[in-house]
Amino acid sequence: MQLTAQQLKQFADEGWLFLPDCFAEAEVAILRDEAECIYAENRQEVWREKTGAPRTAFAAHTYNEAFRLLGSHPRLIRPVEQVFGEHLYMHQYKINAKAAFEGDVWQWHQDYGTWARDDGMPEPRAMNIAVFMDEVMPINGPLMLVPKSHKHGVLSAGHDVETTSYPLWTLDQETVTRLVHEGGIVAPTGKPGAVLMFHGNLVHASAPNITPYPRRIVYLTLCAVSNHIRKPTRPEWIAHRDFTPIEPVADSALMDYAQSHKLAAE
Ligand code: SIN
Ligand code: MN
């Protein structure tokens, strides 16, 4: 899958790009099933909300076959390779739950702020590419993005270790207000299988989910190989040290896996 010149321009100008209908329902259904099994496990990679509901599962591409295939999927790898013009490695991998009724807030932040401060990543030549596993609606805690905010570099931030169960470098209200005045806020919504990519410096957040509708999203953080992290402080399963270039699998790999899994269950 190649991005068009117009899509590349939108990414450069606005800092984000939405690609609906990237994955078929059968491909997403197997990911949803596997995510539930992972959330049910008692392992260090699964972080929970203060209530105990799952918040995020790290590094699933290293211990789950379906998520391994997604982590090397050409529909995700190729567009990001195109933007950075080089091979990529996986810096981080998260399955965020935003559980029904209990999914908590992600405060306003920039991802690259954390990758620079905590992991020693030299440049914002990494980005998140998100795969919706559930329908993302205006009501169930969609990701909110501030268009154009990626043009402001790394903004000063405070380390919030109290608001949620997950420490985050967060932006103050004055900064967010100033950036929103310029760029507004968008909250891309869409069906399971949609994909959203956004610049490492794009300011974003999401509100708590108080609805009965879960909002599970997988985030691949893909980093240009030459931009690998230099001074990691977080565990290996949060900020990976394997800088091997990702070799994309076949486009049909996840569908083939989903079908073989279905046959085995029958
Ligand atoms: C993130 O910003 O890393 C996650 C936000 C979300 O899943 O809502
Ligand atoms: Mn983020």
PDB file of C-alpha atoms and ligand atoms in Angstrom:
ATOM      1  CA  MET A   1       0.000   0.000   0.000  1.00  0.00           C
ATOM      2  CA  GLN A   2       1.474   3.333  -1.066  1.00  0.00           C
ATOM      3  CA  LEU A   3       0.323   6.716   0.210  1.00  0.00           C
ATOM      4  CA  THR A   4      -0.637   9.214  -2.474  1.00  0.00           C
ATOM      5  CA  ALA A   5       1.035  12.609  -2.832  1.00  0.00           C
ATOM      6  CA  GLN A   6      -2.113  14.167  -1.396  1.00  0.00           C
ATOM      7  CA  GLN A   7      -2.026  11.879   1.660  1.00  0.00           C
ATOM      8  CA  LEU A   8       1.651  12.668   2.228  1.00  0.00           C
ATOM      9  CA  LYS A   9       0.847  16.370   2.035  1.00  0.00           C
ATOM     10  CA  GLN A  10      -2.008  16.033   4.520  1.00  0.00           C
ATOM     11  CA  PHE A  11       0.323  14.199   6.891  1.00  0.00           C
ATOM     12  CA  ALA A  12       2.991  16.888   6.551  1.00  0.00           C
ATOM     13  CA  ASP A  13       0.495  19.766   7.013  1.00  0.00           C
ATOM     14  CA  GLU A  14      -1.856  18.341   9.632  1.00  0.00           C
ATOM     15  CA  GLY A  15       0.297  15.695  11.345  1.00  0.00           C
ATOM     16  CA  TRP A  16      -2.178  12.814  10.989  1.00  0.00           C
ATOM     17  CA  LEU A  17      -3.768  10.550   8.399  1.00  0.00           C
ATOM     18  CA  PHE A  18      -6.834   8.305   8.626  1.00  0.00           C
ATOM     19  CA  LEU A  19      -7.101   5.182   6.467  1.00  0.00           C
ATOM     20  CA  PRO A  20     -10.553   3.555   6.744  1.00  0.00           C
ATOM     21  CA  ASP A  21     -11.161  -0.093   5.735  1.00  0.00           C
ATOM     22  CA  CYS A  22      -7.534  -1.194   6.023  1.00  0.00           C
ATOM     23  CA  PHE A  23      -8.240  -4.557   7.652  1.00  0.00           C
ATOM     24  CA  ALA A  24     -11.167  -6.926   7.054  1.00  0.00           C
ATOM     25  CA  GLU A  25     -13.537  -7.960   9.834  1.00  0.00           C
ATOM     26  CA  ALA A  26     -12.080 -11.514   9.937  1.00  0.00           C
ATOM     27  CA  GLU A  27      -8.589 -10.080  10.477  1.00  0.00           C
ATOM     28  CA  VAL A  28      -9.755  -7.796  13.274  1.00  0.00           C
ATOM     29  CA  ALA A  29     -11.950 -10.456  14.915  1.00  0.00           C
ATOM     30  CA  ILE A  30      -8.977 -12.734  15.582  1.00  0.00           C
ATOM     31  CA  LEU A  31      -7.063  -9.796  17.095  1.00  0.00           C
ATOM     32  CA  ARG A  32      -9.988  -8.985  19.406  1.00  0.00           C
ATOM     33  CA  ASP A  33     -10.177 -12.610  20.583  1.00  0.00           C
ATOM     34  CA  GLU A  34      -6.440 -12.812  21.184  1.00  0.00           C
ATOM     35  CA  ALA A  35      -6.423  -9.448  23.007  1.00  0.00           C
ATOM     36  CA  GLU A  36      -9.020 -10.715  25.474  1.00  0.00           C
ATOM     37  CA  CYS A  37      -6.863 -13.797  26.197  1.00  0.00           C
ATOM     38  CA  ILE A  38      -3.854 -11.544  26.779  1.00  0.00           C
ATOM     39  CA  TYR A  39      -5.770  -9.192  29.095  1.00  0.00           C
ATOM     40  CA  ALA A  40      -6.894 -12.224  31.132  1.00  0.00           C
ATOM     41  CA  GLU A  41      -3.282 -13.260  31.732  1.00  0.00           C
ATOM     42  CA  ASN A  42      -1.383 -12.291  34.809  1.00  0.00           C
ATOM     43  CA  ARG A  43       1.832 -10.986  33.275  1.00  0.00           C
ATOM     44  CA  GLN A  44       4.047  -7.959  33.758  1.00  0.00           C
ATOM     45  CA  GLU A  45       3.289  -6.636  30.256  1.00  0.00           C
ATOM     46  CA  VAL A  46      -0.417  -6.132  31.100  1.00  0.00           C
ATOM     47  CA  TRP A  47      -1.010  -2.871  32.936  1.00  0.00           C
ATOM     48  CA  ARG A  48      -4.311  -2.271  34.648  1.00  0.00           C
ATOM     49  CA  GLU A  49      -6.395   0.777  35.490  1.00  0.00           C
ATOM     50  CA  LYS A  50      -6.639   1.731  39.131  1.00  0.00           C
ATOM     51  CA  THR A  51      -9.915  -0.296  39.129  1.00  0.00           C
ATOM     52  CA  GLY A  52      -8.145  -3.429  37.876  1.00  0.00           C
ATOM     53  CA  ALA A  53      -9.614  -3.290  34.341  1.00  0.00           C
ATOM     54  CA  PRO A  54      -6.975  -3.783  31.617  1.00  0.00           C
ATOM     55  CA  ARG A  55      -5.429  -0.521  30.381  1.00  0.00           C
ATOM     56  CA  THR A  56      -2.684  -1.648  28.021  1.00  0.00           C
ATOM     57  CA  ALA A  57      -0.775  -4.777  27.060  1.00  0.00           C
ATOM     58  CA  PHE A  58       2.814  -4.189  25.959  1.00  0.00           C
ATOM     59  CA  ALA A  59       4.949  -6.136  23.502  1.00  0.00           C
ATOM     60  CA  ALA A  60       2.262  -8.599  22.341  1.00  0.00           C
ATOM     61  CA  HIS A  61       4.104  -9.004  19.024  1.00  0.00           C
ATOM     62  CA  THR A  62       6.786 -10.873  20.998  1.00  0.00           C
ATOM     63  CA  TYR A  63       4.486 -13.476  22.586  1.00  0.00           C
ATOM     64  CA  ASN A  64       1.366 -13.735  20.390  1.00  0.00           C
ATOM     65  CA  GLU A  65       1.335 -14.944  16.785  1.00  0.00           C
ATOM     66  CA  ALA A  66      -1.606 -12.835  15.522  1.00  0.00           C
ATOM     67  CA  PHE A  67      -0.082  -9.664  16.964  1.00  0.00           C
ATOM     68  CA  ARG A  68       3.337 -10.672  15.610  1.00  0.00           C
ATOM     69  CA  LEU A  69       1.829 -10.802  12.115  1.00  0.00           C
ATOM     70  CA  LEU A  70       0.114  -7.436  12.636  1.00  0.00           C
ATOM     71  CA  GLY A  71       3.411  -5.960  13.812  1.00  0.00           C
ATOM     72  CA  SER A  72       5.022  -6.832  10.489  1.00  0.00           C
ATOM     73  CA  HIS A  73       2.019  -6.168   8.326  1.00  0.00           C
ATOM     74  CA  PRO A  74       2.795  -4.430   5.019  1.00  0.00           C
ATOM     75  CA  ARG A  75      -0.377  -2.304   5.265  1.00  0.00           C
ATOM     76  CA  LEU A  76       1.190  -0.677   8.351  1.00  0.00           C
ATOM     77  CA  ILE A  77       4.913  -0.922   7.646  1.00  0.00           C
ATOM     78  CA  ARG A  78       4.966   0.356   4.057  1.00  0.00           C
ATOM     79  CA  PRO A  79       3.233   3.734   4.631  1.00  0.00           C
ATOM     80  CA  VAL A  80       5.527   4.567   7.561  1.00  0.00           C
ATOM     81  CA  GLU A  81       8.613   3.457   5.598  1.00  0.00           C
ATOM     82  CA  GLN A  82       7.430   5.797   2.865  1.00  0.00           C
ATOM     83  CA  VAL A  83       7.248   8.760   5.260  1.00  0.00           C
ATOM     84  CA  PHE A  84      10.699   8.138   6.807  1.00  0.00           C
ATOM     85  CA  GLY A  85      12.395   6.819   3.651  1.00  0.00           C
ATOM     86  CA  GLU A  86      14.149   3.986   5.459  1.00  0.00           C
ATOM     87  CA  HIS A  87      13.651   0.680   7.243  1.00  0.00           C
ATOM     88  CA  LEU A  88      11.845   0.557  10.573  1.00  0.00           C
ATOM     89  CA  TYR A  89      12.112  -1.289  13.848  1.00  0.00           C
ATOM     90  CA  MET A  90       9.493  -1.680  16.575  1.00  0.00           C
ATOM     91  CA  HIS A  91      10.134   0.781  19.383  1.00  0.00           C
ATOM     92  CA  GLN A  92       6.959  -0.023  21.327  1.00  0.00           C
ATOM     93  CA  TYR A  93       3.795  -2.082  20.867  1.00  0.00           C
ATOM     94  CA  LYS A  94       0.600  -1.530  22.865  1.00  0.00           C
ATOM     95  CA  ILE A  95      -2.926  -2.917  22.864  1.00  0.00           C
ATOM     96  CA  ASN A  96      -4.909  -0.221  24.631  1.00  0.00           C
ATOM     97  CA  ALA A  97      -8.202  -1.407  26.047  1.00  0.00           C
ATOM     98  CA  LYS A  98     -10.140   1.748  27.025  1.00  0.00           C
ATOM     99  CA  ALA A  99     -12.470  -0.729  28.713  1.00  0.00           C
ATOM    100  CA  ALA A 100     -16.236  -0.245  28.863  1.00  0.00           C
ATOM    101  CA  PHE A 101     -17.172   1.910  31.882  1.00  0.00           C
ATOM    102  CA  GLU A 102     -13.634   1.765  33.319  1.00  0.00           C
ATOM    103  CA  GLY A 103     -11.227   2.936  30.587  1.00  0.00           C
ATOM    104  CA  ASP A 104      -9.441   5.941  32.081  1.00  0.00           C
ATOM    105  CA  VAL A 105      -8.148   9.204  30.595  1.00  0.00           C
ATOM    106  CA  TRP A 106      -4.910   9.616  28.606  1.00  0.00           C
ATOM    107  CA  GLN A 107      -3.869  13.163  29.403  1.00  0.00           C
ATOM    108  CA  TRP A 108      -2.700  15.655  26.751  1.00  0.00           C
ATOM    109  CA  HIS A 109       0.788  14.682  25.617  1.00  0.00           C
ATOM    110  CA  GLN A 110       3.223  14.189  22.758  1.00  0.00           C
ATOM    111  CA  ASP A 111       4.608  10.691  22.255  1.00  0.00           C
ATOM    112  CA  TYR A 112       8.038  11.857  21.164  1.00  0.00           C
ATOM    113  CA  GLY A 113       8.321  13.836  24.416  1.00  0.00           C
ATOM    114  CA  THR A 114       8.406  10.502  26.267  1.00  0.00           C
ATOM    115  CA  TRP A 115      10.598   8.719  23.719  1.00  0.00           C
ATOM    116  CA  ALA A 116      13.163  11.547  23.915  1.00  0.00           C
ATOM    117  CA  ARG A 117      13.143  12.030  27.701  1.00  0.00           C
ATOM    118  CA  ASP A 118      12.787   8.410  28.851  1.00  0.00           C
ATOM    119  CA  ASP A 119      14.369   6.418  26.019  1.00  0.00           C
ATOM    120  CA  GLY A 120      16.990   8.752  24.501  1.00  0.00           C
ATOM    121  CA  MET A 121      15.491   8.756  21.002  1.00  0.00           C
ATOM    122  CA  PRO A 122      17.471  11.321  18.956  1.00  0.00           C
ATOM    123  CA  GLU A 123      14.801  12.708  16.567  1.00  0.00           C
ATOM    124  CA  PRO A 124      11.014  12.509  16.103  1.00  0.00           C
ATOM    125  CA  ARG A 125      11.556   9.955  13.332  1.00  0.00           C
ATOM    126  CA  ALA A 126       9.142   7.448  14.900  1.00  0.00           C
ATOM    127  CA  MET A 127       5.380   7.413  14.964  1.00  0.00           C
ATOM    128  CA  ASN A 128       2.335   5.571  16.136  1.00  0.00           C
ATOM    129  CA  ILE A 129       0.153   3.780  13.660  1.00  0.00           C
ATOM    130  CA  ALA A 130      -3.109   2.668  15.262  1.00  0.00           C
ATOM    131  CA  VAL A 131      -5.470  -0.136  14.256  1.00  0.00           C
ATOM    132  CA  PHE A 132      -9.052   0.139  15.531  1.00  0.00           C
ATOM    133  CA  MET A 133     -10.255  -3.223  16.866  1.00  0.00           C
ATOM    134  CA  ASP A 134     -13.665  -1.877  17.939  1.00  0.00           C
ATOM    135  CA  GLU A 135     -15.803   0.814  16.418  1.00  0.00           C
ATOM    136  CA  VAL A 136     -14.375   4.100  17.647  1.00  0.00           C
ATOM    137  CA  MET A 137     -17.239   6.506  18.272  1.00  0.00           C
ATOM    138  CA  PRO A 138     -17.512  10.079  19.550  1.00  0.00           C
ATOM    139  CA  ILE A 139     -18.795   8.627  22.855  1.00  0.00           C
ATOM    140  CA  ASN A 140     -16.347   5.842  23.809  1.00  0.00           C
ATOM    141  CA  GLY A 141     -13.123   7.763  24.364  1.00  0.00           C
ATOM    142  CA  PRO A 142     -11.798   8.330  20.843  1.00  0.00           C
ATOM    143  CA  LEU A 143      -8.298   9.622  20.378  1.00  0.00           C
ATOM    144  CA  MET A 144      -8.392  13.452  20.166  1.00  0.00           C
ATOM    145  CA  LEU A 145      -5.684  15.072  18.054  1.00  0.00           C
ATOM    146  CA  VAL A 146      -4.609  18.703  17.752  1.00  0.00           C
ATOM    147  CA  PRO A 147      -3.882  19.198  14.027  1.00  0.00           C
ATOM    148  CA  LYS A 148      -0.678  21.103  13.187  1.00  0.00           C
ATOM    149  CA  SER A 149       0.670  20.822  16.744  1.00  0.00           C
ATOM    150  CA  HIS A 150       3.511  18.603  15.450  1.00  0.00           C
ATOM    151  CA  LYS A 151       5.155  21.731  14.052  1.00  0.00           C
ATOM    152  CA  HIS A 152       5.996  23.075  17.524  1.00  0.00           C
ATOM    153  CA  GLY A 153       8.773  20.623  18.414  1.00  0.00           C
ATOM    154  CA  VAL A 154       9.024  19.107  21.879  1.00  0.00           C
ATOM    155  CA  LEU A 155       6.933  21.172  24.287  1.00  0.00           C
ATOM    156  CA  SER A 156       7.758  21.492  27.963  1.00  0.00           C
ATOM    157  CA  ALA A 157       5.885  18.917  30.021  1.00  0.00           C
ATOM    158  CA  GLY A 158       5.469  17.668  33.572  1.00  0.00           C
ATOM    159  CA  HIS A 159       5.791  14.025  34.614  1.00  0.00           C
ATOM    160  CA  ASP A 160       2.348  12.930  35.842  1.00  0.00           C
ATOM    161  CA  VAL A 161       2.647   9.770  37.919  1.00  0.00           C
ATOM    162  CA  GLU A 162      -0.613  10.164  39.818  1.00  0.00           C
ATOM    163  CA  THR A 163      -3.620  10.826  37.597  1.00  0.00           C
ATOM    164  CA  THR A 164      -3.714   7.332  36.091  1.00  0.00           C
ATOM    165  CA  SER A 165      -1.887   4.047  36.618  1.00  0.00           C
ATOM    166  CA  TYR A 166       0.481   4.981  33.764  1.00  0.00           C
ATOM    167  CA  PRO A 167       3.211   7.663  34.125  1.00  0.00           C
ATOM    168  CA  LEU A 168       3.116  10.214  31.313  1.00  0.00           C
ATOM    169  CA  TRP A 169       4.842  13.482  30.361  1.00  0.00           C
ATOM    170  CA  THR A 170       1.784  15.752  30.122  1.00  0.00           C
ATOM    171  CA  LEU A 171       1.167  19.268  28.817  1.00  0.00           C
ATOM    172  CA  ASP A 172      -0.358  22.101  30.801  1.00  0.00           C
ATOM    173  CA  GLN A 173      -3.724  23.682  30.031  1.00  0.00           C
ATOM    174  CA  GLU A 174      -2.240  26.944  28.756  1.00  0.00           C
ATOM    175  CA  THR A 175      -0.128  25.127  26.148  1.00  0.00           C
ATOM    176  CA  VAL A 176      -3.045  22.949  24.989  1.00  0.00           C
ATOM    177  CA  THR A 177      -5.337  25.984  24.773  1.00  0.00           C
ATOM    178  CA  ARG A 178      -2.813  27.875  22.631  1.00  0.00           C
ATOM    179  CA  LEU A 179      -2.313  24.961  20.231  1.00  0.00           C
ATOM    180  CA  VAL A 180      -6.040  24.201  19.967  1.00  0.00           C
ATOM    181  CA  HIS A 181      -6.679  27.858  19.169  1.00  0.00           C
ATOM    182  CA  GLU A 182      -4.486  27.357  16.108  1.00  0.00           C
ATOM    183  CA  GLY A 183      -5.363  23.818  14.996  1.00  0.00           C
ATOM    184  CA  GLY A 184      -8.648  22.844  16.653  1.00  0.00           C
ATOM    185  CA  ILE A 185      -9.321  19.268  17.767  1.00  0.00           C
ATOM    186  CA  VAL A 186     -10.276  16.258  15.637  1.00  0.00           C
ATOM    187  CA  ALA A 187     -11.395  12.852  16.887  1.00  0.00           C
ATOM    188  CA  PRO A 188     -11.302  10.403  13.971  1.00  0.00           C
ATOM    189  CA  THR A 189     -14.015   7.770  14.326  1.00  0.00           C
ATOM    190  CA  GLY A 190     -14.590   4.628  12.323  1.00  0.00           C
ATOM    191  CA  LYS A 191     -15.177   0.938  12.020  1.00  0.00           C
ATOM    192  CA  PRO A 192     -12.944  -1.869  13.258  1.00  0.00           C
ATOM    193  CA  GLY A 193     -10.107  -2.261  10.762  1.00  0.00           C
ATOM    194  CA  ALA A 194      -9.552   1.469  10.264  1.00  0.00           C
ATOM    195  CA  VAL A 195      -6.006   2.789  10.692  1.00  0.00           C
ATOM    196  CA  LEU A 196      -4.811   6.134  12.058  1.00  0.00           C
ATOM    197  CA  MET A 197      -1.225   7.332  11.828  1.00  0.00           C
ATOM    198  CA  PHE A 198       0.074  10.424  13.555  1.00  0.00           C
ATOM    199  CA  HIS A 199       3.336  12.330  13.933  1.00  0.00           C
ATOM    200  CA  GLY A 200       5.401  11.715  17.077  1.00  0.00           C
ATOM    201  CA  ASN A 201       5.061  15.367  18.112  1.00  0.00           C
ATOM    202  CA  LEU A 202       1.313  15.622  17.506  1.00  0.00           C
ATOM    203  CA  VAL A 203      -0.496  16.595  20.721  1.00  0.00           C
ATOM    204  CA  HIS A 204      -3.212  14.094  21.629  1.00  0.00           C
ATOM    205  CA  ALA A 205      -5.334  12.718  24.485  1.00  0.00           C
ATOM    206  CA  SER A 206      -8.453  10.670  25.127  1.00  0.00           C
ATOM    207  CA  ALA A 207     -11.271  11.011  27.645  1.00  0.00           C
ATOM    208  CA  PRO A 208     -12.470   8.217  29.964  1.00  0.00           C
ATOM    209  CA  ASN A 209     -14.910   5.696  28.520  1.00  0.00           C
ATOM    210  CA  ILE A 210     -18.084   5.633  30.597  1.00  0.00           C
ATOM    211  CA  THR A 211     -20.113   3.777  27.945  1.00  0.00           C
ATOM    212  CA  PRO A 212     -20.766   0.011  27.667  1.00  0.00           C
ATOM    213  CA  TYR A 213     -18.763   0.025  24.394  1.00  0.00           C
ATOM    214  CA  PRO A 214     -15.104  -0.976  24.664  1.00  0.00           C
ATOM    215  CA  ARG A 215     -12.621   0.936  22.490  1.00  0.00           C
ATOM    216  CA  ARG A 216      -9.669  -1.363  21.865  1.00  0.00           C
ATOM    217  CA  ILE A 217      -6.873   0.026  19.675  1.00  0.00           C
ATOM    218  CA  VAL A 218      -3.476  -1.501  18.819  1.00  0.00           C
ATOM    219  CA  TYR A 219      -0.576   0.947  18.504  1.00  0.00           C
ATOM    220  CA  LEU A 220       2.621   0.068  16.687  1.00  0.00           C
ATOM    221  CA  THR A 221       5.358   2.583  17.417  1.00  0.00           C
ATOM    222  CA  LEU A 222       7.606   2.342  14.378  1.00  0.00           C
ATOM    223  CA  CYS A 223      11.008   4.022  14.491  1.00  0.00           C
ATOM    224  CA  ALA A 224      13.459   4.661  11.647  1.00  0.00           C
ATOM    225  CA  VAL A 225      16.337   2.236  12.250  1.00  0.00           C
ATOM    226  CA  SER A 226      19.015   4.985  12.153  1.00  0.00           C
ATOM    227  CA  ASN A 227      17.053   6.813  14.887  1.00  0.00           C
ATOM    228  CA  HIS A 228      17.211   3.946  17.397  1.00  0.00           C
ATOM    229  CA  ILE A 229      17.103   4.823  21.075  1.00  0.00           C
ATOM    230  CA  ARG A 230      20.387   5.663  22.808  1.00  0.00           C
ATOM    231  CA  LYS A 231      19.623   5.901  26.550  1.00  0.00           C
ATOM    232  CA  PRO A 232      16.741   3.651  27.590  1.00  0.00           C
ATOM    233  CA  THR A 233      15.510   3.897  31.170  1.00  0.00           C
ATOM    234  CA  ARG A 234      12.345   1.814  30.786  1.00  0.00           C
ATOM    235  CA  PRO A 235      12.146  -2.001  30.672  1.00  0.00           C
ATOM    236  CA  GLU A 236      12.919  -3.779  27.395  1.00  0.00           C
ATOM    237  CA  TRP A 237       9.274  -4.761  26.918  1.00  0.00           C
ATOM    238  CA  ILE A 238       8.217  -1.080  26.984  1.00  0.00           C
ATOM    239  CA  ALA A 239      11.099   0.444  24.947  1.00  0.00           C
ATOM    240  CA  HIS A 240      12.555  -2.297  22.770  1.00  0.00           C
ATOM    241  CA  ARG A 241      16.298  -2.746  22.202  1.00  0.00           C
ATOM    242  CA  ASP A 242      15.982  -4.975  19.136  1.00  0.00           C
ATOM    243  CA  PHE A 243      16.745  -2.597  16.247  1.00  0.00           C
ATOM    244  CA  THR A 244      16.469  -5.262  13.514  1.00  0.00           C
ATOM    245  CA  PRO A 245      14.684  -3.859  10.442  1.00  0.00           C
ATOM    246  CA  ILE A 246      11.149  -5.231  10.145  1.00  0.00           C
ATOM    247  CA  GLU A 247      10.698  -7.505   7.143  1.00  0.00           C
ATOM    248  CA  PRO A 248       7.006  -7.266   6.152  1.00  0.00           C
ATOM    249  CA  VAL A 249       5.009 -10.506   5.999  1.00  0.00           C
ATOM    250  CA  ALA A 250       2.715 -11.340   3.067  1.00  0.00           C
ATOM    251  CA  ASP A 251      -0.363  -9.154   2.771  1.00  0.00           C
ATOM    252  CA  SER A 252      -2.535 -12.258   3.318  1.00  0.00           C
ATOM    253  CA  ALA A 253      -0.641 -13.468   6.428  1.00  0.00           C
ATOM    254  CA  LEU A 254      -3.120 -12.297   9.051  1.00  0.00           C
ATOM    255  CA  MET A 255      -6.136 -13.490   7.042  1.00  0.00           C
ATOM    256  CA  ASP A 256      -4.460 -16.884   6.506  1.00  0.00           C
ATOM    257  CA  TYR A 257      -3.800 -17.125  10.239  1.00  0.00           C
ATOM    258  CA  ALA A 258      -7.407 -16.150  11.068  1.00  0.00           C
ATOM    259  CA  GLN A 259      -8.760 -18.782   8.682  1.00  0.00           C
ATOM    260  CA  SER A 260      -6.501 -21.571   9.924  1.00  0.00           C
ATOM    261  CA  HIS A 261      -7.460 -20.698  13.476  1.00  0.00           C
ATOM    262  CA  LYS A 262     -11.152 -20.843  12.599  1.00  0.00           C
ATOM    263  CA  LEU A 263     -10.755 -24.234  10.896  1.00  0.00           C
ATOM    264  CA  ALA A 264      -8.868 -25.602  13.893  1.00  0.00           C
ATOM    265  CA  ALA A 265     -11.699 -24.480  16.192  1.00  0.00           C
ATOM    266  CA  GLU A 266     -14.380 -26.232  14.107  1.00  0.00           C
TER     267      GLU A 266
HETATM  268  C1  SIN B   1      -1.625   6.999  23.767  1.00  0.00           C
HETATM  269  O1  SIN B   1      -1.647   8.184  23.598  1.00  0.00           O
HETATM  270  O2  SIN B   1      -0.535   6.392  23.776  1.00  0.00           O
HETATM  271  C2  SIN B   1      -2.878   6.208  23.936  1.00  0.00           C
HETATM  272  C3  SIN B   1      -4.119   6.981  23.926  1.00  0.00           C
HETATM  273  C4  SIN B   1      -5.340   6.136  23.822  1.00  0.00           C
HETATM  274  O3  SIN B   1      -5.254   4.925  23.537  1.00  0.00           O
HETATM  275  O4  SIN B   1      -6.431   6.670  23.961  1.00  0.00           O
HETATM  276 MN    MN B   2       0.358   8.831  22.999  1.00  0.00          MN
END
